[in-house]
PDB file of C-alpha atoms in Angstrom:
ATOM      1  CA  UNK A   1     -11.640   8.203  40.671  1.00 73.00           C
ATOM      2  CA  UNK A   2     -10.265   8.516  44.277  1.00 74.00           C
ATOM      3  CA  UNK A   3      -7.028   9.397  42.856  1.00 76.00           C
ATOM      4  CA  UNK A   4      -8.227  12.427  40.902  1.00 76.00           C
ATOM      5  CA  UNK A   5     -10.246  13.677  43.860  1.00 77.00           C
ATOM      6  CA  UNK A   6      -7.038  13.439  45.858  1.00 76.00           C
ATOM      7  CA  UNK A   7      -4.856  15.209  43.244  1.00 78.00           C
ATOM      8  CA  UNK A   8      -7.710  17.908  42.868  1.00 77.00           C
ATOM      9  CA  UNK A   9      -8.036  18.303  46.541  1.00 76.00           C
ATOM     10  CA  UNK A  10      -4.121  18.934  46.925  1.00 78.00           C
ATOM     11  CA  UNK A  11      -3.978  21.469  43.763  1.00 77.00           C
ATOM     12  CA  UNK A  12      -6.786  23.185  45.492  1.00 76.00           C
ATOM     13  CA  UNK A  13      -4.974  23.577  48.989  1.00 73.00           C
ATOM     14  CA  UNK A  14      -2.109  24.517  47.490  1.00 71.00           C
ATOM     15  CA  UNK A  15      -3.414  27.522  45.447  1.00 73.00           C
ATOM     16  CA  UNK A  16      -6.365  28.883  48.027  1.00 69.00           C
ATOM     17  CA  UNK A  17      -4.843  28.851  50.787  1.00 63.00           C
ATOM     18  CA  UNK A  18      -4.104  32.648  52.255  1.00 66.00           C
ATOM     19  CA  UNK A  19      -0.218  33.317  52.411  1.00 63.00           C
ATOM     20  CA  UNK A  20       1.111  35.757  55.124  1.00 66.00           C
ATOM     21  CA  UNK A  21       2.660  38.638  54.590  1.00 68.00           C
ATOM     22  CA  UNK A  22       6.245  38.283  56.638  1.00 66.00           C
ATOM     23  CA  UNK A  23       8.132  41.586  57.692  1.00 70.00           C
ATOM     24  CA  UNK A  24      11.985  41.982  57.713  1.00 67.00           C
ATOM     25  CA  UNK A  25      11.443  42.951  61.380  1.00 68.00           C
ATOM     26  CA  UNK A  26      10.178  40.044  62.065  1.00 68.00           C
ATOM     27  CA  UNK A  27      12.371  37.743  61.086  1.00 68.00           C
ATOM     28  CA  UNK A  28      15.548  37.164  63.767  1.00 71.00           C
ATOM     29  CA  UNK A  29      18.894  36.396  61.987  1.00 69.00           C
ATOM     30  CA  UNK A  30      21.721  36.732  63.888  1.00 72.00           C
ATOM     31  CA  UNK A  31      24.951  37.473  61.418  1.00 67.00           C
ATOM     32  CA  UNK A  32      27.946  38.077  63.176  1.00 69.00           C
ATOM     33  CA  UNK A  33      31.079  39.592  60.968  1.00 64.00           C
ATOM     34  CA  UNK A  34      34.566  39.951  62.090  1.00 66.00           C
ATOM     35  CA  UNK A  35      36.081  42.839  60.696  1.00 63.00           C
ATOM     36  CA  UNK A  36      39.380  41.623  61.791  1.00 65.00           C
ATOM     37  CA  UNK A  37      38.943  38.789  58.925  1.00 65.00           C
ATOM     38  CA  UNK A  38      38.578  40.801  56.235  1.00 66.00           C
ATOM     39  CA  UNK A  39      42.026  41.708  54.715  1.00 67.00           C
ATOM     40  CA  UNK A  40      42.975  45.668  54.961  1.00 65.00           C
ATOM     41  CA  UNK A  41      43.249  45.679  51.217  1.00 65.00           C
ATOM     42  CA  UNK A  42      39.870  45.124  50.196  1.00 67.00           C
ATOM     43  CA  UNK A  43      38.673  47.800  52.862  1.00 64.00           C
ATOM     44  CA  UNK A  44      41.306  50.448  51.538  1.00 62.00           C
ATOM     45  CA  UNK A  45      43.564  50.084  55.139  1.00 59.00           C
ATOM     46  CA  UNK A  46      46.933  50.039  54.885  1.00 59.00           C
ATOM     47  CA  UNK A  47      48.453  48.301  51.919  1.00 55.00           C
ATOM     48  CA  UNK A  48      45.832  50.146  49.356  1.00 53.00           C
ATOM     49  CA  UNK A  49      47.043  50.558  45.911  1.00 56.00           C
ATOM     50  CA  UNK A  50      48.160  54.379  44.936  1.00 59.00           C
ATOM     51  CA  UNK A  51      45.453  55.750  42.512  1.00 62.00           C
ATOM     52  CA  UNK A  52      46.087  55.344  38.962  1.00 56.00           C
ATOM     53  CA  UNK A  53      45.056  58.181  36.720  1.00 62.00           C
ATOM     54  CA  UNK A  54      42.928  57.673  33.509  1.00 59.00           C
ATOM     55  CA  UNK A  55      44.521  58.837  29.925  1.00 61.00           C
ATOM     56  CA  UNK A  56      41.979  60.801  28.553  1.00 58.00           C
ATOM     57  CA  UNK A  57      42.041  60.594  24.566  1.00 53.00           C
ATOM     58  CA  UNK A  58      40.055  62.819  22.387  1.00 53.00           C
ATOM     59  CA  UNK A  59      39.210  61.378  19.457  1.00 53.00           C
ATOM     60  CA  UNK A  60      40.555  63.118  16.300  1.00 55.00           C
ATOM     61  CA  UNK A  61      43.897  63.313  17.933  1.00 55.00           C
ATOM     62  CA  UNK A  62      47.018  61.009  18.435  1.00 59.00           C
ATOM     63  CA  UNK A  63      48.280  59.418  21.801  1.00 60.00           C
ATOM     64  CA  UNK A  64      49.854  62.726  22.603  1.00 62.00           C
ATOM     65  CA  UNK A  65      46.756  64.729  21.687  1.00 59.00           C
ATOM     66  CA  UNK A  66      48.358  66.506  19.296  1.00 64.00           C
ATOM     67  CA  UNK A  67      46.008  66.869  15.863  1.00 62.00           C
ATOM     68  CA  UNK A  68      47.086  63.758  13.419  1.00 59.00           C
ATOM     69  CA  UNK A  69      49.375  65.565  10.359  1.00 64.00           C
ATOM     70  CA  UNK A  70      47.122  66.361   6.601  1.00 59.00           C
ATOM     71  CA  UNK A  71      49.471  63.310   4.961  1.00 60.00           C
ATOM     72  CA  UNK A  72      48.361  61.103   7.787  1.00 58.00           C
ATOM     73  CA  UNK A  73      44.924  61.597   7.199  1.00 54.00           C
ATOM     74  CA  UNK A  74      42.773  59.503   4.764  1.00 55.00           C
ATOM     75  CA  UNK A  75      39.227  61.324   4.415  1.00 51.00           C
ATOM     76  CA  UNK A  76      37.657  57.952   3.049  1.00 48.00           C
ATOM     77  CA  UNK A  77      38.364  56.099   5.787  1.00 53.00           C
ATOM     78  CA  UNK A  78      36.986  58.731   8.825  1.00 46.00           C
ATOM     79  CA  UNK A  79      34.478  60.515   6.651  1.00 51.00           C
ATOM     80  CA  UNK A  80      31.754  58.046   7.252  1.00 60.00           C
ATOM     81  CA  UNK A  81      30.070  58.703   4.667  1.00 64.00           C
ATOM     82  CA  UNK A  82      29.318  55.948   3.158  1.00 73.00           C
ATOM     83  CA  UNK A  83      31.707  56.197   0.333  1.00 71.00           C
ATOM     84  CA  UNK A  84      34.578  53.420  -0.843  1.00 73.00           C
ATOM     85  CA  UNK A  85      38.191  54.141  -0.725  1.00 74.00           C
ATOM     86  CA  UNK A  86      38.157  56.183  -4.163  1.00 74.00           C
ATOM     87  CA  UNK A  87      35.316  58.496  -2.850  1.00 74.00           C
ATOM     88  CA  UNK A  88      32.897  56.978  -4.374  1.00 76.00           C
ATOM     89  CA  UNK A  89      29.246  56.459  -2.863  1.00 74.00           C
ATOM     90  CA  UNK A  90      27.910  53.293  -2.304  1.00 76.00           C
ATOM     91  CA  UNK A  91      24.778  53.030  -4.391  1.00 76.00           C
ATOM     92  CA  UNK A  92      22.782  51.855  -1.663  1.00 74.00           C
ATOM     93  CA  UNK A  93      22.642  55.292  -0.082  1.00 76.00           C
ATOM     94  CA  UNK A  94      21.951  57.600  -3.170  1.00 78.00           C
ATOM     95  CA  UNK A  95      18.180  58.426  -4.870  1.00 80.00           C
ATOM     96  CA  UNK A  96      19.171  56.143  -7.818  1.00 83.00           C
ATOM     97  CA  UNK A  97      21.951  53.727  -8.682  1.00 84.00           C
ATOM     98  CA  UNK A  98      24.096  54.086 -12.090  1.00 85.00           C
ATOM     99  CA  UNK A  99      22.548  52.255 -15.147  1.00 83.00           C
ATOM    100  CA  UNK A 100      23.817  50.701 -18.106  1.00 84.00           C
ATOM    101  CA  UNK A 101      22.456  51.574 -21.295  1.00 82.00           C
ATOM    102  CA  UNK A 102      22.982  48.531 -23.322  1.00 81.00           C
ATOM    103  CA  UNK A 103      22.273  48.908 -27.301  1.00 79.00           C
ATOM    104  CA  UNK A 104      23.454  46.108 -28.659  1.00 80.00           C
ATOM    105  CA  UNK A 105      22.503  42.221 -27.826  1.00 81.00           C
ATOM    106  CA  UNK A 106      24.450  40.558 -25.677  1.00 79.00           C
ATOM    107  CA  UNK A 107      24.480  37.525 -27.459  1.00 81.00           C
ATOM    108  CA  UNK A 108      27.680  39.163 -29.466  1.00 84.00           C
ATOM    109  CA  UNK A 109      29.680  39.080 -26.078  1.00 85.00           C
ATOM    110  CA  UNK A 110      28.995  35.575 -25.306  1.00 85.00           C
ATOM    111  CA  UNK A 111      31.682  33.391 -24.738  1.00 87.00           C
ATOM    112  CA  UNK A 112      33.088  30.859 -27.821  1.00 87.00           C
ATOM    113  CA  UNK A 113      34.752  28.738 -25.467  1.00 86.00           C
ATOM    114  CA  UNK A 114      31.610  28.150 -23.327  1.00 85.00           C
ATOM    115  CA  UNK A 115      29.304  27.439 -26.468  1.00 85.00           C
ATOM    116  CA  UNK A 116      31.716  25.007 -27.634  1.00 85.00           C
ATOM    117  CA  UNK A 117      31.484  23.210 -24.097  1.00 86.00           C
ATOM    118  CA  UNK A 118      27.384  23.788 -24.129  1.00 86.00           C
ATOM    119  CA  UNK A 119      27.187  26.278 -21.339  1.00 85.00           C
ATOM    120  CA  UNK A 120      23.995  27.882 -22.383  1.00 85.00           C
ATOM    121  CA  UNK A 121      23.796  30.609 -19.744  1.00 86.00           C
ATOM    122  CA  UNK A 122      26.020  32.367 -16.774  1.00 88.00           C
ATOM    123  CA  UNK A 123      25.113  34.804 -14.160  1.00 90.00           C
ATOM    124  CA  UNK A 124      28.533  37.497 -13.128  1.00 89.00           C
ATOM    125  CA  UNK A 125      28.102  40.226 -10.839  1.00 90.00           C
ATOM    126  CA  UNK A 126      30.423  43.271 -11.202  1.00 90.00           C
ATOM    127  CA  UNK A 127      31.323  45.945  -8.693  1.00 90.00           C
ATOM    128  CA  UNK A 128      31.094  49.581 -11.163  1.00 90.00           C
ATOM    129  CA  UNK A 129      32.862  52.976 -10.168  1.00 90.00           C
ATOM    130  CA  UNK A 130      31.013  55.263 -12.687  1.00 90.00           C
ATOM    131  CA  UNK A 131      31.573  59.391 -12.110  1.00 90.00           C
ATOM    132  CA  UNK A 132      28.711  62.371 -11.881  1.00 90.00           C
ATOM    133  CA  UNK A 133      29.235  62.694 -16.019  1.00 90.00           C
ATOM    134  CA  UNK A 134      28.190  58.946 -16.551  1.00 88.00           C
ATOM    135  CA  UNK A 135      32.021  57.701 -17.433  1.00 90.00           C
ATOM    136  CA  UNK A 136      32.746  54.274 -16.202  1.00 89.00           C
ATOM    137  CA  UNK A 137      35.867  54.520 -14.251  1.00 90.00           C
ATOM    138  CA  UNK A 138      36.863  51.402 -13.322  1.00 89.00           C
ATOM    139  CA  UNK A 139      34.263  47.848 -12.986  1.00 90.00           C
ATOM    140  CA  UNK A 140      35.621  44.337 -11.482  1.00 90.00           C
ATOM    141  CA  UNK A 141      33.969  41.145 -11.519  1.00 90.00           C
ATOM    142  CA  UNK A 142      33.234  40.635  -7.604  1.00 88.00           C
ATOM    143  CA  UNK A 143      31.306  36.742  -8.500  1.00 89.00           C
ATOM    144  CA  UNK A 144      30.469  34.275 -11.585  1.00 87.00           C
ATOM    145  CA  UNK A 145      28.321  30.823 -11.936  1.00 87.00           C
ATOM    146  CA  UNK A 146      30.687  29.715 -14.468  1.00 83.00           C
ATOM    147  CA  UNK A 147      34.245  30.535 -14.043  1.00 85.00           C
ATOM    148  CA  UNK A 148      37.049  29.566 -16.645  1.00 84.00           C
ATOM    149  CA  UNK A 149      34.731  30.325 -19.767  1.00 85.00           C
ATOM    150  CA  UNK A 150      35.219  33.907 -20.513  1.00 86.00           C
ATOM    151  CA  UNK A 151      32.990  35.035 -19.080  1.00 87.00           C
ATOM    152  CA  UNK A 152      34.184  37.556 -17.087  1.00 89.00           C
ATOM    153  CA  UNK A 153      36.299  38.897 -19.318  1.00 89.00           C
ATOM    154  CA  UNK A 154      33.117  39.113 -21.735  1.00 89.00           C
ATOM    155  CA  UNK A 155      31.140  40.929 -18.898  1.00 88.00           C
ATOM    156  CA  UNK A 156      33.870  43.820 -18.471  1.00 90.00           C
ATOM    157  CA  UNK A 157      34.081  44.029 -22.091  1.00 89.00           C
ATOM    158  CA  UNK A 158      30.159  45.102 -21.993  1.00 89.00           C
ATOM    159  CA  UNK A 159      31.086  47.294 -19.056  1.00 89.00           C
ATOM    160  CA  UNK A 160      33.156  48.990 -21.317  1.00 90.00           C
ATOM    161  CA  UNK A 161      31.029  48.833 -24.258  1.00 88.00           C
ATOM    162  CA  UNK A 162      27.620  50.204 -22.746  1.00 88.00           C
ATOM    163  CA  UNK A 163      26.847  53.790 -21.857  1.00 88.00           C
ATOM    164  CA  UNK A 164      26.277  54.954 -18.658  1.00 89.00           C
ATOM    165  CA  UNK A 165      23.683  57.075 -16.858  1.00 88.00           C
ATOM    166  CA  UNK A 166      25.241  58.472 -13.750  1.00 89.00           C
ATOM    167  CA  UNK A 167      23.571  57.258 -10.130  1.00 88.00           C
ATOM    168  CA  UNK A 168      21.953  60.304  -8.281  1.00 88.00           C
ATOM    169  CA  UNK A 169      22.096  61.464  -4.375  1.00 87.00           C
ATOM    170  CA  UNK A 170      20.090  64.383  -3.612  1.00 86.00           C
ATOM    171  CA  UNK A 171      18.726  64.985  -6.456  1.00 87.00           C
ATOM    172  CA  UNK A 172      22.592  65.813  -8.243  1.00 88.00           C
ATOM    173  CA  UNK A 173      24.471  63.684 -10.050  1.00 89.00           C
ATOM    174  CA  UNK A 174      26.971  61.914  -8.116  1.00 87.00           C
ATOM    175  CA  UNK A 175      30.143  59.785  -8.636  1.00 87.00           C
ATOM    176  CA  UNK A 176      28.796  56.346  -7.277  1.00 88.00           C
ATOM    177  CA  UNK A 177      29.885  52.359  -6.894  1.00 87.00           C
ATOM    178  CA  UNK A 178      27.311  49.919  -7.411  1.00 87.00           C
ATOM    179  CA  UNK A 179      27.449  46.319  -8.161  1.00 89.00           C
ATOM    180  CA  UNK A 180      25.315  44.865 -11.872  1.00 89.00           C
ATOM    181  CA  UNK A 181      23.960  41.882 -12.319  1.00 89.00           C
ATOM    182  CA  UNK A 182      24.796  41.210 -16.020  1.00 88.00           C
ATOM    183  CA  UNK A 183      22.918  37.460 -17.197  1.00 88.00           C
ATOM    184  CA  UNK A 184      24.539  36.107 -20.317  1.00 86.00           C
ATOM    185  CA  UNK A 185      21.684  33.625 -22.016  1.00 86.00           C
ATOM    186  CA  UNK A 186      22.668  31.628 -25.028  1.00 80.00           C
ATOM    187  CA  UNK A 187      19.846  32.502 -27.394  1.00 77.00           C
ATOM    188  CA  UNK A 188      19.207  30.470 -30.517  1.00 68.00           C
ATOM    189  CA  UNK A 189      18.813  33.167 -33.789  1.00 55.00           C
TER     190      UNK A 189
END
């Protein structure tokens, strides 16, 4: 019990007691600095190095700050405007996204290799370039669950086999790159 009044006794000291205010002029400190120690260079004397000036470049120009030449120019890579190397826009940044109209079951596209080994389903992700009039231009497979089946090869060939509604930005129709999910799911008939 005596040790707890102790170790209240000393918290309380500690955190009621009135602390003085102490001002700089009252405090005596006595620094004494050589200037003679100090090396001339760091206080710009005698050996100080000659200025240097700064290249200014203006962006949008070359080293010389002349303008960069029409061929040297690639408008997909300084446009910034969220579009791919093609001029495409990334789906992400339009209204709505391409769509694939699919009439026709997929079960048709489905792989003979992998139903003879009893893969049952697969997941592939393709990257799609598809232009304002809802033509596919071009469509990659970017990732698969199941590679070496056919897969992906069956998953372009519905690429190419669906219709396409264009992807919108602004309200217009608008060439666009977007990546589809297409699930292939062994069905029994």
């Amino acid at each position: 019990m005596l040790f707890h009044f102790l170790a209240f006794a000393t918290y309380y000291i500690a955190t009621h007691t009135e602390r003085g205010v102490v001002d700089s002029e009252q405090l005596e400190m006595n620094v004494d600095v050589d200037i003679e120690d100090i090396p001339p260079e760091l206080i710009g004397g005698e050996n100080s190095p000659a200025k240097v000036e700064k290249d200014e470049w203006v962006e949008g120009t070359d080293k010389d700050g002349k303008d960069p030449e029409e061929n040297e120019v690639d408008p997909n890579k300084l446009s910034g405007d969220g579009t791919d190397k093609d001029g495409f826009l990334f789906a992400f940044l339009g209204d709505k996204p391409p769509a694939a109209i699919l009439d026709f079951d997929l079960n048709e596209f489905f792989p003979d290799s992998a139903k003879s080994q009893g893969i049952a389903y697969a997941d592939i992700t393709m990257e799609v370039q598809v232009d304002e009039r809802g033509n596919l231009i071009n469509a990659k497979v970017v990732k698969s669950t199941v590679r070496g089946y056919g897969f992906e090869d069956a998953a372009l060939r519905v690429a190419r086999a669906a219709r396409w509604s264009p992807g919108y930005a602004k309200g217009r129709p608008t060439k666009m790159n977007h990546k589809v999910p297409v699930h292939f799911e062994l069905r029994d008939n």
